[in-house]
């Protein structure tokens, strides 16, 4: 089974802090994703990465950055946390798209519920 | 990606088959139908996907109508652990990195009754 592990289930931080959310997958997947999920707004893509050291902005990258130094690990960084970044953060991974492996599903971790006070 | 319509909630008796419908009347020829579910306080879980033919795996079966305008996810013997929100998604085959994101609608809240 695919395993995507997020470092914390619950996290409480203060406004202005730099926050690191870690995600590790054990299936050698090339693609990794960070989403946030909020009531009434559904799932929104923050950043994704299709290879080590590669990253692409999603729909809501402002206030966030990412790091992918190793294939199995994808980190989300809140540069200066604000209360509007209180949310459920979800990491996902998948095999790459392309003619030989199209439509690969994304596999999710259990999420980090982050509260910014 | 085409829009999907699902009933907001459904109940099913434990041990019976749960049939969750999804309408996707604007689906185009090469769009796939995906199903995910999300149990409370957990991340979304991939269930199954298909294009035209019916699909089955260890979790569920996916029945897609011949005109592909609707589909049904079948959980053959529902258990209490199947209580979750189920999302039906339609998406193109991913051919460039810009299309990678998943977009969930409001889904169907399935409650399994003991």
Short mmCIF file of C-alpha atoms in Angstrom, two decimals:
data_model
loop_
_atom_site.label_atom_id
_atom_site.label_comp_id
_atom_site.label_asym_id
_atom_site.label_seq_id
_atom_site.Cartn_x
_atom_site.Cartn_y
_atom_site.Cartn_z
CA UNK A 1 0.00 0.00 0.00
CA UNK A 2 1.04 3.56 -0.66
CA UNK A 3 2.03 5.36 2.47
CA UNK A 4 2.09 9.13 2.71
CA UNK A 5 3.08 10.32 6.15
CA UNK A 6 2.66 13.84 7.45
CA UNK A 7 4.79 14.74 10.43
CA UNK A 8 2.05 16.13 12.66
CA UNK A 9 -1.71 15.57 12.92
CA UNK A 10 -2.27 18.72 14.96
CA UNK A 11 -0.13 21.82 15.24
CA UNK A 12 -0.62 25.15 17.00
CA UNK A 13 1.60 28.11 16.12
CA UNK A 14 1.62 31.84 16.65
CA UNK A 15 1.21 34.66 14.16
CA UNK A 16 4.50 35.58 12.53
CA UNK A 17 6.20 32.26 13.19
CA UNK A 18 7.89 30.33 10.40
CA UNK A 19 6.14 26.96 10.18
CA UNK A 20 7.38 23.78 8.56
CA UNK A 21 5.07 20.95 7.52
CA UNK A 22 6.77 17.75 6.46
CA UNK A 23 5.55 14.99 4.18
CA UNK A 24 7.22 11.69 3.30
CA UNK A 25 6.06 9.04 0.83
CA UNK A 26 7.42 5.51 0.52
CA UNK A 27 6.35 4.59 -3.01
CA UNK A 28 9.09 6.31 -5.03
CA UNK A 29 6.51 8.67 -6.54
CA UNK A 30 7.80 11.49 -8.70
CA UNK A 31 4.85 13.83 -8.09
CA UNK A 32 4.04 15.37 -4.73
CA UNK A 33 1.41 17.95 -3.81
CA UNK A 34 0.35 20.26 -1.00
CA UNK A 35 -3.31 21.19 -0.66
CA UNK A 36 -5.32 22.97 1.97
CA UNK A 37 -8.90 22.04 2.74
CA UNK A 38 -11.37 24.49 4.23
CA UNK A 39 -15.11 24.15 4.87
CA UNK A 40 -17.10 25.46 1.94
CA UNK A 41 -13.99 25.97 -0.20
CA UNK A 42 -13.05 22.35 -0.83
CA UNK A 43 -9.54 21.33 -1.77
CA UNK A 44 -7.14 23.98 -3.08
CA UNK A 45 -3.69 23.30 -4.51
CA UNK A 46 -0.87 25.32 -2.98
CA UNK A 47 2.24 23.87 -4.67
CA UNK A 48 3.30 20.71 -6.38
CA UNK A 49 6.56 19.12 -7.43
CA UNK A 50 7.22 16.67 -10.25
CA UNK A 51 10.85 15.98 -9.47
CA UNK A 52 13.56 16.64 -6.94
CA UNK A 53 14.29 20.36 -6.66
CA UNK A 54 11.41 21.13 -9.05
CA UNK A 55 8.31 22.99 -7.94
CA UNK A 56 5.29 24.59 -9.50
CA UNK A 57 2.80 27.04 -8.04
CA UNK A 58 -0.75 25.92 -7.58
CA UNK A 59 -3.79 28.13 -7.17
CA UNK A 60 -2.93 29.74 -3.83
CA UNK A 61 0.87 29.89 -3.37
CA UNK A 62 0.97 33.29 -1.64
CA UNK A 63 2.46 33.11 1.82
CA UNK A 64 3.88 29.62 1.23
CA UNK A 65 7.05 28.09 -0.13
CA UNK A 66 8.14 24.48 -0.61
CA UNK A 67 11.27 22.41 -0.63
CA UNK A 68 12.01 19.09 -2.31
CA UNK A 69 15.61 18.07 -1.69
CA UNK A 70 14.91 14.34 -1.78
CA UNK A 71 12.43 12.40 -3.86
CA UNK A 72 10.51 11.03 -0.89
CA UNK A 73 10.16 14.28 1.06
CA UNK A 74 8.18 17.43 0.28
CA UNK A 75 8.09 20.25 2.79
CA UNK A 76 5.64 23.14 3.01
CA UNK A 77 6.83 26.32 4.64
CA UNK A 78 4.68 29.13 5.95
CA UNK A 79 7.11 32.02 5.83
CA UNK A 80 5.30 34.19 8.41
CA UNK A 81 2.18 32.47 9.67
CA UNK A 82 -1.08 34.39 9.70
CA UNK A 83 -4.49 33.51 11.14
CA UNK A 84 -5.98 33.05 7.66
CA UNK A 85 -3.61 30.12 7.20
CA UNK A 86 -5.44 28.14 9.88
CA UNK A 87 -6.56 25.10 7.93
CA UNK A 88 -6.26 21.38 7.24
CA UNK A 89 -3.14 20.79 5.14
CA UNK A 90 -3.00 17.68 2.97
CA UNK A 91 0.00 16.19 1.23
CA UNK A 92 -0.41 13.80 -1.71
CA UNK A 93 1.83 11.87 -4.08
CA UNK A 94 1.41 10.08 -7.39
CA UNK A 95 3.28 8.43 -10.22
CA UNK A 96 4.07 10.73 -13.12
CA UNK A 97 1.66 11.41 -15.93
CA UNK A 98 2.58 10.64 -19.52
CA UNK A 99 1.77 8.17 -22.22
CA UNK A 100 2.79 5.13 -20.21
CA UNK A 101 1.27 6.03 -16.89
CA UNK A 102 -1.59 8.41 -17.42
CA UNK A 103 -4.28 8.97 -14.89
CA UNK A 104 -2.40 7.87 -11.89
CA UNK A 105 -4.42 8.56 -8.76
CA UNK A 106 -3.11 10.79 -6.03
CA UNK A 107 -2.62 9.21 -2.62
CA UNK A 108 -3.07 11.39 0.44
CA UNK A 109 -1.66 11.59 3.93
CA UNK A 110 -3.94 11.99 6.94
CA UNK A 111 -3.48 15.74 7.05
CA UNK A 112 -2.15 18.30 9.50
CA UNK A 113 -4.71 20.45 11.24
CA UNK A 114 -2.85 23.73 11.74
CA UNK A 115 -4.10 26.48 14.00
CA UNK A 116 -2.47 29.92 13.93
CA UNK A 117 -3.21 31.98 17.03
CA UNK B 1 -12.77 19.24 -16.03
CA UNK B 2 -16.47 18.41 -16.30
CA UNK B 3 -18.80 19.24 -13.42
CA UNK B 4 -20.33 16.45 -11.35
CA UNK B 5 -23.56 16.27 -9.36
CA UNK B 6 -24.01 13.99 -6.36
CA UNK B 7 -26.77 13.68 -3.76
CA UNK B 8 -25.71 15.44 -0.55
CA UNK B 9 -26.40 12.47 1.71
CA UNK B 10 -27.42 8.80 1.74
CA UNK B 11 -27.97 6.07 4.29
CA UNK B 12 -27.29 2.38 3.84
CA UNK B 13 -27.82 -0.58 6.17
CA UNK B 14 -24.74 -2.41 7.32
CA UNK B 15 -24.05 -5.47 5.21
CA UNK B 16 -26.04 -4.22 2.24
CA UNK B 17 -24.65 -2.83 -0.99
CA UNK B 18 -24.22 0.94 -1.05
CA UNK B 19 -24.86 2.47 -4.47
CA UNK B 20 -23.65 6.03 -4.85
CA UNK B 21 -24.73 7.86 -8.01
CA UNK B 22 -22.90 10.61 -9.87
CA UNK B 23 -24.06 12.66 -12.84
CA UNK B 24 -21.49 14.07 -15.25
CA UNK B 25 -23.57 14.95 -18.29
CA UNK B 26 -20.92 17.26 -19.81
CA UNK B 27 -18.16 14.67 -19.72
CA UNK B 28 -15.98 14.59 -22.81
CA UNK B 29 -14.66 11.54 -24.61
CA UNK B 30 -11.31 11.25 -22.92
CA UNK B 31 -12.22 12.30 -19.39
CA UNK B 32 -11.92 9.72 -16.64
CA UNK B 33 -14.25 9.25 -13.68
CA UNK B 34 -12.51 9.04 -10.30
CA UNK B 35 -13.89 8.28 -6.85
CA UNK B 36 -12.31 9.26 -3.56
CA UNK B 37 -13.68 9.18 -0.04
CA UNK B 38 -12.82 11.07 3.11
CA UNK B 39 -13.47 9.70 6.55
CA UNK B 40 -13.81 12.33 9.23
CA UNK B 41 -10.46 13.87 10.26
CA UNK B 42 -8.50 11.85 7.71
CA UNK B 43 -7.06 12.57 4.29
CA UNK B 44 -8.93 11.62 1.11
CA UNK B 45 -8.57 8.00 0.07
CA UNK B 46 -8.48 6.92 -3.57
CA UNK B 47 -11.09 4.24 -4.36
CA UNK B 48 -11.31 3.58 -8.08
CA UNK B 49 -11.34 5.19 -11.52
CA UNK B 50 -12.46 4.32 -15.06
CA UNK B 51 -13.04 5.60 -18.57
CA UNK B 52 -15.73 3.53 -20.33
CA UNK B 53 -15.72 0.02 -19.02
CA UNK B 54 -16.92 -1.05 -15.62
CA UNK B 55 -14.12 -1.45 -13.13
CA UNK B 56 -13.74 -3.49 -9.96
CA UNK B 57 -11.08 -3.62 -7.30
CA UNK B 58 -10.84 -4.86 -3.74
CA UNK B 59 -12.73 -1.85 -2.42
CA UNK B 60 -15.54 -1.20 -4.87
CA UNK B 61 -17.04 -1.46 -8.32
CA UNK B 62 -17.57 1.40 -10.74
CA UNK B 63 -20.40 1.21 -13.24
CA UNK B 64 -20.34 3.79 -16.05
CA UNK B 65 -23.38 4.13 -18.31
CA UNK B 66 -22.94 3.58 -22.01
CA UNK B 67 -23.36 7.27 -22.79
CA UNK B 68 -20.92 8.04 -19.93
CA UNK B 69 -23.18 10.76 -18.56
CA UNK B 70 -23.48 9.09 -15.19
CA UNK B 71 -21.81 6.49 -13.01
CA UNK B 72 -22.42 4.52 -9.84
CA UNK B 73 -19.95 3.53 -7.18
CA UNK B 74 -20.90 0.27 -5.50
CA UNK B 75 -19.62 -0.82 -2.10
CA UNK B 76 -20.79 -4.44 -2.14
CA UNK B 77 -21.06 -5.12 1.60
CA UNK B 78 -21.05 -1.86 3.49
CA UNK B 79 -19.55 -1.75 6.97
CA UNK B 80 -19.60 0.97 9.60
CA UNK B 81 -16.07 1.93 8.53
CA UNK B 82 -17.45 2.94 5.14
CA UNK B 83 -19.19 5.95 6.69
CA UNK B 84 -17.53 8.88 4.91
CA UNK B 85 -17.95 11.64 2.34
CA UNK B 86 -17.60 10.24 -1.18
CA UNK B 87 -16.36 12.44 -4.01
CA UNK B 88 -16.90 11.80 -7.70
CA UNK B 89 -14.46 13.66 -9.95
CA UNK B 90 -14.14 13.86 -13.70
CA UNK B 91 -10.81 14.82 -15.18
CA UNK B 92 -8.81 14.78 -18.36
CA UNK B 93 -5.87 12.48 -18.84
CA UNK B 94 -3.04 14.51 -17.45
CA UNK B 95 -0.73 15.54 -20.21
CA UNK B 96 1.00 18.49 -18.67
CA UNK B 97 1.86 19.51 -15.19
CA UNK B 98 -0.65 22.31 -15.12
CA UNK B 99 -3.54 19.86 -14.93
CA UNK B 100 -2.39 17.93 -11.91
CA UNK B 101 -4.67 19.40 -9.27
CA UNK B 102 -7.70 17.61 -7.89
CA UNK B 103 -10.89 19.54 -7.31
CA UNK B 104 -13.48 18.04 -5.00
CA UNK B 105 -17.11 19.08 -5.06
CA UNK B 106 -19.35 18.73 -2.01
CA UNK B 107 -19.67 14.96 -2.36
CA UNK B 108 -22.16 12.53 -0.81
CA UNK B 109 -22.14 11.95 2.92
CA UNK B 110 -22.77 8.21 3.25
CA UNK B 111 -23.89 6.94 6.64
CA UNK B 112 -23.90 3.20 7.30
CA UNK B 113 -26.63 2.28 9.74
CA UNK B 114 -26.02 -0.66 12.13
#
